[in-house]
Every structure is written in structure tokens, then in C-alpha cells.
């Protein structure tokens, strides 16, 4: 054990390190929750579509479906959009004269209820049971945890953003 | 009663020091566990989405998209771009602009028909 000052200094260093790790763990928890939500939403969507196709005994018309992955941009109908496209369609430039929103496919799936409201901590006991069944055993406790309360939005801000 | 303030602080520090070290160890363990779960989860998701059978079935209907957009009469554009495509959004103060730059293939953009919601 060193001199008092050293020891106090080291404690401070450890305290800083502790905070840093807590912050990292919080972020990783959000990341894990997001991955679990994606897994549940994806499986749910596939199941729904499989059932519908079996019931109707046909695939939906090609122009009525949007395959994952995708992002959507929405804006007022009144918005004037100026679009430039490179010849090879590798580059696009859109100019809007008003606000727009960007959402990724996962956000769309969540809004469709494919994650059973887990993303907002709004999940009925029955849905929770189904949701737990969609993930491997090791992840079940995390699903239960998510059902109990809203998750931190730290991670989601990077995945979908809105402008304006 | 005379006590050295220094040694008193030191005594407390030592206890705190041990306590912190123990806590750091626990945090390291917790983080390692999380890393492992994230890695597994990532892999599972990748396997799920790359499965050819799932690929055929992983779609949303146009009316699904219509239903989640508020207000419902908005113009909705779908962008389908290859992985690693860069999407840049300008600062609102500069103007409302989206720039897309793909390096691995053409980007597809189309509008979601407005009356697709009437199916429901």
C-alpha cells in the first residue's frame, strides 16, 4: 500500500474506469436488446407471410411487396422533390423543399407490431410467451426484461433518424 | 485524542480501493458475457436473414408500410440499396437533402402507391 495520495489517486482512476465500463455495458445491453428485437420481428414477419401464403395458396403479386432490407423516406404530398440519378443508378441526390423522415425496415416492423411492443415495454403476457419462444433459451431472460419496461433509446438513434 | 488525518483517509481508501477492484472484476465479467451474447445473436440474425427460405418470405406489403406512416396521406419512397451504401443527410439548416452513394450495385427507388392502404 502506497502513500495516502497515491492510494486516493488510484481510487479515482479506478472510479473513472468503473464509470467507463458501466457506460460501455449500458450500450452493449441496448445493442443486445436491439438484436433480440430484430430477431423476434424478423421471425414473426416470416411466419406471418408463410401463413398468409399457405392460406391464400399463392404468393402476393410482385408489385405489392417490398423485400427486406429497405429504408423508407416519407414526406408531405405537397413536398417538391428534385431527384438526380447517375446513369448506372449507383448515386442519387434528392432535394426536398420540406421536412422528411427516414425509417429503416426494422422500425417499420416494430411499428407493425412484429416485435410485440417489446421495444416500448408494452407487451401482453400472452405475447411475451410467444416472443420468448422465438429466441434461444439463453436470451429469454432479456426478452422478459424488455417486456417489463421501456428500453433505453441510446442505440436506436443511430439506426433511424428523422430530419426536421 | 490525536489522529493523523492522512492515515485515516488512507484506511478508507484501501477499503474503497479493494471494493472498486472487486467491482471492476465483476464488470469485466458482465461485459464479457454481453460480448458473447451479442456475437451469438449477431450470427443468428445473419443466418436467419440469409436463409433462402426466409429470404423469400421476408417482405412487407405496401399496405403495411402505408399503415405505419403518420399521417397516412404522406408520400412514401422506398429505397433498396446494396450493403455498404452510404446515405448522407444534410443539415436541416442547409436544406433538406439526401445523398445516396453505392459501391456494390445499383440502387432502386420507388414510390409506395397511396391507395394500397384501401385494401384493408
JSON list of C-alpha atoms in Angstrom, two decimals, chain A:
[
{"chain": "A", "resi": 1, "resn": "UNK", "atom": "CA", "xyz": [0.00, 0.00, 0.00]},
{"chain": "A", "resi": 2, "resn": "UNK", "atom": "CA", "xyz": [1.47, 3.28, -1.07]},
{"chain": "A", "resi": 3, "resn": "UNK", "atom": "CA", "xyz": [1.23, 6.76, 0.30]},
{"chain": "A", "resi": 4, "resn": "UNK", "atom": "CA", "xyz": [-2.22, 8.19, 1.02]},
{"chain": "A", "resi": 5, "resn": "UNK", "atom": "CA", "xyz": [-2.11, 10.45, -2.02]},
{"chain": "A", "resi": 6, "resn": "UNK", "atom": "CA", "xyz": [-1.21, 7.58, -4.32]},
{"chain": "A", "resi": 7, "resn": "UNK", "atom": "CA", "xyz": [-3.95, 5.44, -2.96]},
{"chain": "A", "resi": 8, "resn": "UNK", "atom": "CA", "xyz": [-6.51, 8.21, -3.30]},
{"chain": "A", "resi": 9, "resn": "UNK", "atom": "CA", "xyz": [-5.30, 8.90, -6.80]},
{"chain": "A", "resi": 10, "resn": "UNK", "atom": "CA", "xyz": [-5.58, 5.26, -7.72]},
{"chain": "A", "resi": 11, "resn": "UNK", "atom": "CA", "xyz": [-9.08, 5.09, -6.31]},
{"chain": "A", "resi": 12, "resn": "UNK", "atom": "CA", "xyz": [-10.00, 7.95, -8.54]},
{"chain": "A", "resi": 13, "resn": "UNK", "atom": "CA", "xyz": [-8.53, 6.16, -11.54]},
{"chain": "A", "resi": 14, "resn": "UNK", "atom": "CA", "xyz": [-10.50, 3.06, -10.69]},
{"chain": "A", "resi": 15, "resn": "UNK", "atom": "CA", "xyz": [-13.63, 5.13, -10.28]},
{"chain": "A", "resi": 16, "resn": "UNK", "atom": "CA", "xyz": [-13.15, 6.61, -13.75]},
{"chain": "A", "resi": 17, "resn": "UNK", "atom": "CA", "xyz": [-12.57, 3.15, -15.17]},
{"chain": "A", "resi": 18, "resn": "UNK", "atom": "CA", "xyz": [-15.68, 1.88, -13.43]},
{"chain": "A", "resi": 19, "resn": "UNK", "atom": "CA", "xyz": [-17.81, 4.62, -14.96]},
{"chain": "A", "resi": 20, "resn": "UNK", "atom": "CA", "xyz": [-16.34, 3.92, -18.37]},
{"chain": "A", "resi": 21, "resn": "UNK", "atom": "CA", "xyz": [-17.20, 0.24, -18.14]},
{"chain": "A", "resi": 22, "resn": "UNK", "atom": "CA", "xyz": [-20.69, 0.91, -16.83]},
{"chain": "A", "resi": 23, "resn": "UNK", "atom": "CA", "xyz": [-21.28, 3.17, -19.81]},
{"chain": "A", "resi": 24, "resn": "UNK", "atom": "CA", "xyz": [-19.99, 0.52, -22.21]},
{"chain": "A", "resi": 25, "resn": "UNK", "atom": "CA", "xyz": [-22.13, -2.16, -20.60]},
{"chain": "A", "resi": 26, "resn": "UNK", "atom": "CA", "xyz": [-25.20, 0.02, -20.91]},
{"chain": "A", "resi": 27, "resn": "UNK", "atom": "CA", "xyz": [-24.51, 0.49, -24.59]},
{"chain": "A", "resi": 28, "resn": "UNK", "atom": "CA", "xyz": [-23.92, -3.19, -25.15]},
{"chain": "A", "resi": 29, "resn": "UNK", "atom": "CA", "xyz": [-27.14, -4.05, -23.35]},
{"chain": "A", "resi": 30, "resn": "UNK", "atom": "CA", "xyz": [-29.02, -1.77, -25.73]},
{"chain": "A", "resi": 31, "resn": "UNK", "atom": "CA", "xyz": [-27.23, -3.37, -28.65]},
{"chain": "A", "resi": 32, "resn": "UNK", "atom": "CA", "xyz": [-28.18, -6.84, -27.46]},
{"chain": "A", "resi": 33, "resn": "UNK", "atom": "CA", "xyz": [-31.79, -5.83, -26.90]},
{"chain": "A", "resi": 34, "resn": "UNK", "atom": "CA", "xyz": [-31.93, -4.37, -30.40]},
{"chain": "A", "resi": 35, "resn": "UNK", "atom": "CA", "xyz": [-30.57, -7.59, -31.89]},
{"chain": "A", "resi": 36, "resn": "UNK", "atom": "CA", "xyz": [-33.14, -9.60, -29.96]},
{"chain": "A", "resi": 37, "resn": "UNK", "atom": "CA", "xyz": [-35.93, -7.34, -31.17]},
{"chain": "A", "resi": 38, "resn": "UNK", "atom": "CA", "xyz": [-34.74, -7.72, -34.75]},
{"chain": "A", "resi": 39, "resn": "UNK", "atom": "CA", "xyz": [-34.65, -11.48, -34.39]},
{"chain": "A", "resi": 40, "resn": "UNK", "atom": "CA", "xyz": [-38.18, -11.62, -32.99]},
{"chain": "A", "resi": 41, "resn": "UNK", "atom": "CA", "xyz": [-39.56, -9.17, -35.56]},
{"chain": "A", "resi": 42, "resn": "UNK", "atom": "CA", "xyz": [-37.93, -10.99, -38.45]},
{"chain": "A", "resi": 43, "resn": "UNK", "atom": "CA", "xyz": [-39.15, -14.43, -37.39]},
{"chain": "A", "resi": 44, "resn": "UNK", "atom": "CA", "xyz": [-42.60, -13.07, -36.75]},
{"chain": "A", "resi": 45, "resn": "UNK", "atom": "CA", "xyz": [-42.76, -11.48, -40.18]},
{"chain": "A", "resi": 46, "resn": "UNK", "atom": "CA", "xyz": [-41.62, -14.63, -41.93]},
{"chain": "A", "resi": 47, "resn": "UNK", "atom": "CA", "xyz": [-44.18, -16.66, -40.00]},
{"chain": "A", "resi": 48, "resn": "UNK", "atom": "CA", "xyz": [-46.97, -14.26, -40.86]},
{"chain": "A", "resi": 49, "resn": "UNK", "atom": "CA", "xyz": [-46.13, -14.30, -44.55]},
{"chain": "A", "resi": 50, "resn": "UNK", "atom": "CA", "xyz": [-45.79, -18.05, -44.63]},
{"chain": "A", "resi": 51, "resn": "UNK", "atom": "CA", "xyz": [-49.22, -18.44, -43.04]},
{"chain": "A", "resi": 52, "resn": "UNK", "atom": "CA", "xyz": [-50.82, -15.97, -45.42]},
{"chain": "A", "resi": 53, "resn": "UNK", "atom": "CA", "xyz": [-49.29, -17.65, -48.43]},
{"chain": "A", "resi": 54, "resn": "UNK", "atom": "CA", "xyz": [-50.49, -21.04, -47.22]},
{"chain": "A", "resi": 55, "resn": "UNK", "atom": "CA", "xyz": [-53.99, -19.75, -46.56]},
{"chain": "A", "resi": 56, "resn": "UNK", "atom": "CA", "xyz": [-54.35, -17.95, -49.87]},
{"chain": "A", "resi": 57, "resn": "UNK", "atom": "CA", "xyz": [-52.37, -20.67, -51.60]},
{"chain": "A", "resi": 58, "resn": "UNK", "atom": "CA", "xyz": [-50.42, -18.15, -53.65]},
{"chain": "A", "resi": 59, "resn": "UNK", "atom": "CA", "xyz": [-47.65, -15.64, -53.41]},
{"chain": "A", "resi": 60, "resn": "UNK", "atom": "CA", "xyz": [-48.64, -11.98, -53.27]},
{"chain": "A", "resi": 61, "resn": "UNK", "atom": "CA", "xyz": [-48.27, -10.03, -56.52]},
{"chain": "A", "resi": 62, "resn": "UNK", "atom": "CA", "xyz": [-44.71, -8.90, -57.03]},
{"chain": "A", "resi": 63, "resn": "UNK", "atom": "CA", "xyz": [-45.54, -5.20, -57.13]},
{"chain": "A", "resi": 64, "resn": "UNK", "atom": "CA", "xyz": [-47.36, -5.29, -53.80]},
{"chain": "A", "resi": 65, "resn": "UNK", "atom": "CA", "xyz": [-44.43, -6.47, -51.69]},
{"chain": "A", "resi": 66, "resn": "UNK", "atom": "CA", "xyz": [-41.22, -4.87, -50.51]},
{"chain": "A", "resi": 67, "resn": "UNK", "atom": "CA", "xyz": [-38.44, -7.28, -49.62]},
{"chain": "A", "resi": 68, "resn": "UNK", "atom": "CA", "xyz": [-36.06, -6.63, -46.75]},
{"chain": "A", "resi": 69, "resn": "UNK", "atom": "CA", "xyz": [-33.69, -4.87, -46.42]},
{"chain": "A", "resi": 70, "resn": "UNK", "atom": "CA", "xyz": [-35.01, -1.43, -47.27]},
{"chain": "A", "resi": 71, "resn": "UNK", "atom": "CA", "xyz": [-35.42, 2.04, -45.89]},
{"chain": "A", "resi": 72, "resn": "UNK", "atom": "CA", "xyz": [-38.34, 4.35, -46.39]},
{"chain": "A", "resi": 73, "resn": "UNK", "atom": "CA", "xyz": [-38.41, 8.10, -46.74]},
{"chain": "A", "resi": 74, "resn": "UNK", "atom": "CA", "xyz": [-41.68, 9.87, -46.20]},
{"chain": "A", "resi": 75, "resn": "UNK", "atom": "CA", "xyz": [-42.67, 13.45, -46.61]},
{"chain": "A", "resi": 76, "resn": "UNK", "atom": "CA", "xyz": [-45.77, 15.55, -47.19]},
{"chain": "A", "resi": 77, "resn": "UNK", "atom": "CA", "xyz": [-47.51, 15.04, -50.51]},
{"chain": "A", "resi": 78, "resn": "UNK", "atom": "CA", "xyz": [-47.01, 18.74, -51.11]},
{"chain": "A", "resi": 79, "resn": "UNK", "atom": "CA", "xyz": [-43.25, 18.47, -50.86]},
{"chain": "A", "resi": 80, "resn": "UNK", "atom": "CA", "xyz": [-41.45, 19.06, -54.12]},
{"chain": "A", "resi": 81, "resn": "UNK", "atom": "CA", "xyz": [-38.67, 16.52, -54.63]},
{"chain": "A", "resi": 82, "resn": "UNK", "atom": "CA", "xyz": [-35.87, 17.15, -57.02]},
{"chain": "A", "resi": 83, "resn": "UNK", "atom": "CA", "xyz": [-34.00, 13.98, -57.88]},
{"chain": "A", "resi": 84, "resn": "UNK", "atom": "CA", "xyz": [-30.77, 13.44, -59.76]},
{"chain": "A", "resi": 85, "resn": "UNK", "atom": "CA", "xyz": [-29.61, 9.94, -60.62]},
{"chain": "A", "resi": 86, "resn": "UNK", "atom": "CA", "xyz": [-26.32, 8.80, -62.07]},
{"chain": "A", "resi": 87, "resn": "UNK", "atom": "CA", "xyz": [-26.54, 6.71, -65.24]},
{"chain": "A", "resi": 88, "resn": "UNK", "atom": "CA", "xyz": [-25.52, 3.49, -63.52]},
{"chain": "A", "resi": 89, "resn": "UNK", "atom": "CA", "xyz": [-28.03, 4.18, -60.66]},
{"chain": "A", "resi": 90, "resn": "UNK", "atom": "CA", "xyz": [-25.19, 3.99, -58.13]},
{"chain": "A", "resi": 91, "resn": "UNK", "atom": "CA", "xyz": [-25.69, 7.57, -56.98]},
{"chain": "A", "resi": 92, "resn": "UNK", "atom": "CA", "xyz": [-28.80, 9.53, -56.10]},
{"chain": "A", "resi": 93, "resn": "UNK", "atom": "CA", "xyz": [-29.32, 13.06, -54.92]},
{"chain": "A", "resi": 94, "resn": "UNK", "atom": "CA", "xyz": [-32.69, 14.13, -53.54]},
{"chain": "A", "resi": 95, "resn": "UNK", "atom": "CA", "xyz": [-33.56, 17.70, -52.73]},
{"chain": "A", "resi": 96, "resn": "UNK", "atom": "CA", "xyz": [-36.73, 18.27, -50.75]},
{"chain": "A", "resi": 97, "resn": "UNK", "atom": "CA", "xyz": [-38.32, 21.65, -50.21]},
{"chain": "A", "resi": 98, "resn": "UNK", "atom": "CA", "xyz": [-39.73, 20.47, -46.90]},
{"chain": "A", "resi": 99, "resn": "UNK", "atom": "CA", "xyz": [-39.09, 18.11, -43.99]},
{"chain": "A", "resi": 100, "resn": "UNK", "atom": "CA", "xyz": [-38.85, 14.38, -44.48]},
{"chain": "A", "resi": 101, "resn": "UNK", "atom": "CA", "xyz": [-38.41, 11.32, -42.29]},
{"chain": "A", "resi": 102, "resn": "UNK", "atom": "CA", "xyz": [-36.19, 8.30, -42.76]},
{"chain": "A", "resi": 103, "resn": "UNK", "atom": "CA", "xyz": [-37.06, 4.94, -41.24]},
{"chain": "A", "resi": 104, "resn": "UNK", "atom": "CA", "xyz": [-35.31, 1.63, -41.55]},
{"chain": "A", "resi": 105, "resn": "UNK", "atom": "CA", "xyz": [-37.10, -1.66, -42.12]},
{"chain": "A", "resi": 106, "resn": "UNK", "atom": "CA", "xyz": [-36.76, -2.70, -38.50]},
{"chain": "A", "resi": 107, "resn": "UNK", "atom": "CA", "xyz": [-38.53, 0.46, -37.44]},
{"chain": "A", "resi": 108, "resn": "UNK", "atom": "CA", "xyz": [-41.33, -0.39, -39.87]},
{"chain": "A", "resi": 109, "resn": "UNK", "atom": "CA", "xyz": [-41.53, -3.92, -38.50]},
{"chain": "A", "resi": 110, "resn": "UNK", "atom": "CA", "xyz": [-41.71, -2.60, -34.94]},
{"chain": "A", "resi": 111, "resn": "UNK", "atom": "CA", "xyz": [-44.49, -0.22, -35.86]},
{"chain": "A", "resi": 112, "resn": "UNK", "atom": "CA", "xyz": [-46.33, -3.11, -37.47]},
{"chain": "A", "resi": 113, "resn": "UNK", "atom": "CA", "xyz": [-46.20, -4.78, -34.07]},
{"chain": "A", "resi": 114, "resn": "UNK", "atom": "CA", "xyz": [-43.82, -7.51, -35.23]},
{"chain": "A", "resi": 115, "resn": "UNK", "atom": "CA", "xyz": [-41.77, -7.12, -32.03]},
{"chain": "A", "resi": 116, "resn": "UNK", "atom": "CA", "xyz": [-44.94, -7.47, -29.91]},
{"chain": "A", "resi": 117, "resn": "UNK", "atom": "CA", "xyz": [-44.43, -3.99, -28.46]},
{"chain": "A", "resi": 118, "resn": "UNK", "atom": "CA", "xyz": [-41.31, -5.17, -26.67]},
{"chain": "A", "resi": 119, "resn": "UNK", "atom": "CA", "xyz": [-39.40, -2.17, -27.97]},
{"chain": "A", "resi": 120, "resn": "UNK", "atom": "CA", "xyz": [-41.61, 0.07, -25.86]},
{"chain": "A", "resi": 121, "resn": "UNK", "atom": "CA", "xyz": [-42.04, -2.28, -22.92]},
{"chain": "A", "resi": 122, "resn": "UNK", "atom": "CA", "xyz": [-45.66, -2.78, -23.95]},
{"chain": "A", "resi": 123, "resn": "UNK", "atom": "CA", "xyz": [-46.12, -6.48, -24.28]},
{"chain": "A", "resi": 124, "resn": "UNK", "atom": "CA", "xyz": [-49.03, -8.53, -23.02]},
{"chain": "A", "resi": 125, "resn": "UNK", "atom": "CA", "xyz": [-48.27, -11.69, -21.02]},
{"chain": "A", "resi": 126, "resn": "UNK", "atom": "CA", "xyz": [-49.57, -13.83, -23.90]},
{"chain": "A", "resi": 127, "resn": "UNK", "atom": "CA", "xyz": [-47.39, -12.06, -26.45]},
{"chain": "A", "resi": 128, "resn": "UNK", "atom": "CA", "xyz": [-44.42, -12.29, -24.12]},
{"chain": "A", "resi": 129, "resn": "UNK", "atom": "CA", "xyz": [-44.83, -16.04, -24.07]},
{"chain": "A", "resi": 130, "resn": "UNK", "atom": "CA", "xyz": [-44.82, -16.16, -27.87]},
{"chain": "A", "resi": 131, "resn": "UNK", "atom": "CA", "xyz": [-41.88, -13.76, -28.09]},
{"chain": "A", "resi": 132, "resn": "UNK", "atom": "CA", "xyz": [-39.83, -15.83, -25.66]},
{"chain": "A", "resi": 133, "resn": "UNK", "atom": "CA", "xyz": [-40.49, -18.84, -27.81]},
{"chain": "A", "resi": 134, "resn": "UNK", "atom": "CA", "xyz": [-38.90, -17.11, -30.79]},
{"chain": "A", "resi": 135, "resn": "UNK", "atom": "CA", "xyz": [-35.46, -16.74, -29.22]},
{"chain": "A", "resi": 136, "resn": "UNK", "atom": "CA", "xyz": [-32.88, -19.24, -27.95]},
{"chain": "A", "resi": 137, "resn": "UNK", "atom": "CA", "xyz": [-33.11, -20.15, -24.28]},
{"chain": "A", "resi": 138, "resn": "UNK", "atom": "CA", "xyz": [-30.11, -18.04, -23.26]},
{"chain": "A", "resi": 139, "resn": "UNK", "atom": "CA", "xyz": [-31.86, -14.90, -24.45]},
{"chain": "A", "resi": 140, "resn": "UNK", "atom": "CA", "xyz": [-35.24, -15.48, -22.82]},
{"chain": "A", "resi": 141, "resn": "UNK", "atom": "CA", "xyz": [-34.41, -13.53, -19.63]},
{"chain": "A", "resi": 142, "resn": "UNK", "atom": "CA", "xyz": [-33.59, -10.48, -21.75]},
{"chain": "A", "resi": 143, "resn": "UNK", "atom": "CA", "xyz": [-36.95, -10.70, -23.51]},
{"chain": "A", "resi": 144, "resn": "UNK", "atom": "CA", "xyz": [-38.70, -10.80, -20.15]},
{"chain": "A", "resi": 145, "resn": "UNK", "atom": "CA", "xyz": [-36.68, -7.82, -19.02]},
{"chain": "A", "resi": 146, "resn": "UNK", "atom": "CA", "xyz": [-37.67, -5.85, -22.11]},
{"chain": "A", "resi": 147, "resn": "UNK", "atom": "CA", "xyz": [-41.32, -6.62, -21.57]},
{"chain": "A", "resi": 148, "resn": "UNK", "atom": "CA", "xyz": [-41.13, -5.01, -18.15]},
{"chain": "A", "resi": 149, "resn": "UNK", "atom": "CA", "xyz": [-40.10, -1.56, -19.15]},
{"chain": "A", "resi": 150, "resn": "UNK", "atom": "CA", "xyz": [-39.08, 0.78, -21.94]},
{"chain": "A", "resi": 151, "resn": "UNK", "atom": "CA", "xyz": [-35.59, 0.20, -23.17]},
{"chain": "A", "resi": 152, "resn": "UNK", "atom": "CA", "xyz": [-33.00, 2.88, -23.48]},
{"chain": "A", "resi": 153, "resn": "UNK", "atom": "CA", "xyz": [-33.16, 4.62, -26.83]},
{"chain": "A", "resi": 154, "resn": "UNK", "atom": "CA", "xyz": [-29.39, 5.10, -26.96]},
{"chain": "A", "resi": 155, "resn": "UNK", "atom": "CA", "xyz": [-28.88, 2.52, -29.63]},
{"chain": "A", "resi": 156, "resn": "UNK", "atom": "CA", "xyz": [-31.84, 3.27, -31.84]},
{"chain": "A", "resi": 157, "resn": "UNK", "atom": "CA", "xyz": [-30.92, 6.86, -32.58]},
{"chain": "A", "resi": 158, "resn": "UNK", "atom": "CA", "xyz": [-28.19, 5.59, -34.85]},
{"chain": "A", "resi": 159, "resn": "UNK", "atom": "CA", "xyz": [-30.41, 3.19, -36.74]},
{"chain": "A", "resi": 160, "resn": "UNK", "atom": "CA", "xyz": [-33.16, 5.51, -37.79]},
{"chain": "A", "resi": 161, "resn": "UNK", "atom": "CA", "xyz": [-33.21, 9.24, -37.90]},
{"chain": "A", "resi": 162, "resn": "UNK", "atom": "CA", "xyz": [-35.59, 11.91, -38.88]},
{"chain": "A", "resi": 163, "resn": "UNK", "atom": "CA", "xyz": [-34.80, 15.23, -40.34]},
{"chain": "A", "resi": 164, "resn": "UNK", "atom": "CA", "xyz": [-36.53, 18.42, -39.39]}
]
